[in-house]
Amino acid sequence: MAAVSESLPEQKRWYHSLAEKWDDWFSDIPMLAWLVGGLLSVILEYFVGSPFARMLGMPKAPVLFGFDIALKTPILIPSALLYDIIIYVLPILIVARAIGNVSNRIAQWLMDKSIVLATLVHIVLLYAVLQVWGDLSDYRVLVLKLTLIAIIGTLSLNVINGYMGEFSCSQPGFIALGAYAASVLSIILFVNNDLFGSLNLPASLAPFLFPFILILSGLISAVGALLVAVPSFRTRGDYLAIISLAFTFIVKSLLENLEVFGGPRGLSGQPDLSSLPVVFAWTMISIWIINNYVTSTFGKTMNAVRDGEMAANAMSIDTRKTKMVTFLFAAFWAGVSGGLLAHVLRYVNPSSFGIQKLAEVLGMVYFGGLNSVVGSIVGAVGMNILSEALRPLEIYKWIIIPIMIILIMIYRPTGLIAFREFNVKNLIRPKQKKGPEA
Amino acid sequence: MKNKTLLIVMTILLIGSFFLSSCGQAQAQTIKIGVNAELTGDVPKIGEGTKYAAEMWLEDVKAAGGLEVGGKKYPVELAIEDNESKAESAAAANTKLITQDEVLIIIGPQASKQAVPAGEIANNYETPMISPWSTNPNTTKDRPWVFRACFLDPFQGPVVANFVTQEFGFTKAGVLYDVASDYSKGLAEFFKEAWEKQHGAGSVVAYESFTTKDTDFSAQLTKIKDAGAEFLFTPQYYNEVGLIVKQAHQLGFNSPIVGSDSWGSAELIPLCGSDCYGLYFSTHYAAAGATGATKAFIDRYQQKYGYVPDDVAALTWDAFGLAQMAIQNCGKLTGDLKVDRKCVRDALSQIKEFDGITGKMDFSQGNDPIKCAVIVKIDDQGQFTFYKQACP
């Protein structure tokens, strides 16, 4: 124990000096410059990644920052590290530093023009980074798509569990409803299927009708959410958890027994509509709308319900309305994420939407942080990338990830980035030296 | 001070990677085979069997100095990916195997839940895939690049129905199955159809179901008994079979109980005990009393891993045999993956007679093999002994 307490101050000093140096060099770089840096580094990888990787003795450019290569053949760990540093870290830092001052002026100019324009420019840049990064390998594209979809699902659960403080376990049920609704709709509309017959609309119409299919499937799972919303008026805490868990099981066994939808065999043959731009656009829209919802006045009533339902009632908040709307809203987005998922995998079956799915979504919410949009994004991205990167470890992965969650629960009981507001203006504004809001 | 550390670390990395890269180079063209298995998740035993069979096969190939194709020996590498028994992960693992590891052919996944979405990926990327164990028709339906190594349920259902009719002469059947498992449900339906075709409508006197993870079957079994069923058909997994058979005997149902290939696991007898002695099930191969290559495989597996391989391991072994035969039939490998994959696929679909340890297979009628089933009797020592063969 003594050794630990002795070494603590020194460790802190070291940490501080590093942070200071970081502030010194990089605190006045706006998001714009980071994104441009990222874009240039992925372009660099696109052109020289493979030959460079081969030069370092790796068979191909590492897909997920070298995790898979490092874990499968530990002898290549230095190569993978070097690759990451030279391809990603150094270019991003150098480019961001080099254009930091210019891009501050550009960011200011964009924000003066219009905040919408500024945001759009950033989103387009982010998309470009992902697109170029994904161009190198279809595996990356699939991981990106699944991660983006997980963000929507995690956000939707955070609205109920984090912002409203109800412990709901019904998210897999909502996702399942959305996935099945979207699958059935798109199969009826575009695929010649012996289950439902077909309208055989031309395939060129599909991308234009897909948003409507997704909205409709979101609405269908919102209708399902009524079943959970009503008991939530009377029960809280453990009881609501049990009722919502029951909902998940009801949906699952309903789908198992409905032979029209393929029963336990599931449905396959959905058209390939969830491309990366589509998934990306829906994720951005969901972040935007959910963030607006939770920061609105109405959204604040959710926090009031969480912190003291009686008090909220006394302060003339209609708690019933809050719960009802929130459940339907969250279910809508869960349904959309399900619809997107069904069209990425092009196969759905009831057993995908059971306890395991619930554990995953809950894990991402609590890992990232309650009551926080950023937290959900971090949670979903972190868990997905981590779980993909650690896959070569097989069974040990299921020891490492739970231990991580336990550690986070011990040291940060509400998650990594909890109770923080997500403010786009703050994120993209030009930065001054000495860090944001130092 | 810190800068110096950084410099040192960088130097070490640089030297290390260049040094190591020099030993990794100058390798001949290797044949890479992907394995997409359920190593973690609901059914880890299945993934384990897959992995062990794959490793045994690799051992053989290595002992032979590589895989000989067109007079040239190629070194073989396995790329094993875990699909966590999840549909998403199976798709991701397959994409990774195809685009990143650049495998020539994929073996797995085993369970249909994973094999259907993984098959979609394999078919899209025009990479041959053999699922050893998946029985869902959708796995190979309209997918020229996806094959399987097992027979299908529309074949197995009638096999059991015929066997019971010929062997016992019964006319009244009782069925107990898991409604949430696509395998059990599908097989129960095919059996019912076949039975009613032979004995007329209503000859399945009790058609009872339960849901995965149920452990009390007394209500269903009482109904089956009261309906006057002369035997019970239950296409369940080994963990449920033990419970069902024991509970049936406790309720005084002493007529024969017949099962399907999902019974054929090393775990069945430890769970079921003497209650299962004397019962029959249809499956891919019989471990006890096996001869020739089958016996050699079983003995080697048992010696190496300590238990009798179940049908998953045997089918995986055969899937590897099929892959090897297809690659060798291909004649030569060009090194252009697209051409080689096509060549392997074409060679696979032209296999007319493959003599596997789970029986002879014929792919001339499509991507599902034509092969025989065996009826196995569990003897008084709890061993699975060959009883009868049923061919299409």
PDB file of C-alpha atoms in Angstrom, chain A residues 154 360-370 375-384 386 401 404-406 408-409 412-418:
ATOM      1  CA  THR A 154     -27.804   2.564 -27.621  1.00  0.00           C
ATOM      2  CA  GLU A 360     -25.174  -6.018 -25.397  1.00  0.00           C
ATOM      3  CA  VAL A 361     -27.285  -2.865 -25.551  1.00  0.00           C
ATOM      4  CA  LEU A 362     -27.309  -2.440 -21.781  1.00  0.00           C
ATOM      5  CA  GLY A 363     -23.567  -2.974 -21.748  1.00  0.00           C
ATOM      6  CA  MET A 364     -23.052  -0.238 -24.326  1.00  0.00           C
ATOM      7  CA  VAL A 365     -25.320   2.203 -22.459  1.00  0.00           C
ATOM      8  CA  TYR A 366     -23.690   1.687 -19.073  1.00  0.00           C
ATOM      9  CA  PHE A 367     -20.190   1.508 -20.509  1.00  0.00           C
ATOM     10  CA  GLY A 368     -20.606   4.810 -22.321  1.00  0.00           C
ATOM     11  CA  GLY A 369     -22.467   6.690 -19.655  1.00  0.00           C
ATOM     12  CA  LEU A 370     -26.005   7.385 -18.559  1.00  0.00           C
ATOM     13  CA  GLY A 375     -21.589   8.655 -23.758  1.00  0.00           C
ATOM     14  CA  SER A 376     -23.859   6.484 -25.864  1.00  0.00           C
ATOM     15  CA  ILE A 377     -21.819   7.177 -28.961  1.00  0.00           C
ATOM     16  CA  VAL A 378     -18.602   6.362 -27.125  1.00  0.00           C
ATOM     17  CA  GLY A 379     -20.169   3.273 -25.577  1.00  0.00           C
ATOM     18  CA  ALA A 380     -21.492   1.902 -28.838  1.00  0.00           C
ATOM     19  CA  VAL A 381     -18.327   2.626 -30.803  1.00  0.00           C
ATOM     20  CA  GLY A 382     -16.044   1.432 -28.017  1.00  0.00           C
ATOM     21  CA  MET A 383     -17.861  -1.823 -27.359  1.00  0.00           C
ATOM     22  CA  ASN A 384     -18.292  -2.646 -31.022  1.00  0.00           C
ATOM     23  CA  LEU A 386     -13.368  -3.606 -28.962  1.00  0.00           C
ATOM     24  CA  ILE A 401     -14.816  -7.151 -21.648  1.00  0.00           C
ATOM     25  CA  MET A 404     -13.615  -3.770 -18.089  1.00  0.00           C
ATOM     26  CA  ILE A 405     -17.277  -3.095 -17.445  1.00  0.00           C
ATOM     27  CA  ILE A 406     -16.886  -4.070 -13.796  1.00  0.00           C
ATOM     28  CA  ILE A 408     -15.846   1.089 -15.030  1.00  0.00           C
ATOM     29  CA  MET A 409     -18.788   0.419 -12.730  1.00  0.00           C
ATOM     30  CA  ARG A 412     -17.240   5.541 -12.687  1.00  0.00           C
ATOM     31  CA  PRO A 413     -20.566   4.099 -11.535  1.00  0.00           C
ATOM     32  CA  THR A 414     -22.590   5.983 -14.127  1.00  0.00           C
ATOM     33  CA  GLY A 415     -20.352   5.160 -17.064  1.00  0.00           C
ATOM     34  CA  LEU A 416     -17.434   6.742 -18.875  1.00  0.00           C
ATOM     35  CA  ILE A 417     -18.969  10.024 -19.988  1.00  0.00           C
ATOM     36  CA  ALA A 418     -22.158  10.394 -18.033  1.00  0.00           C
TER      37      ALA A 418
END
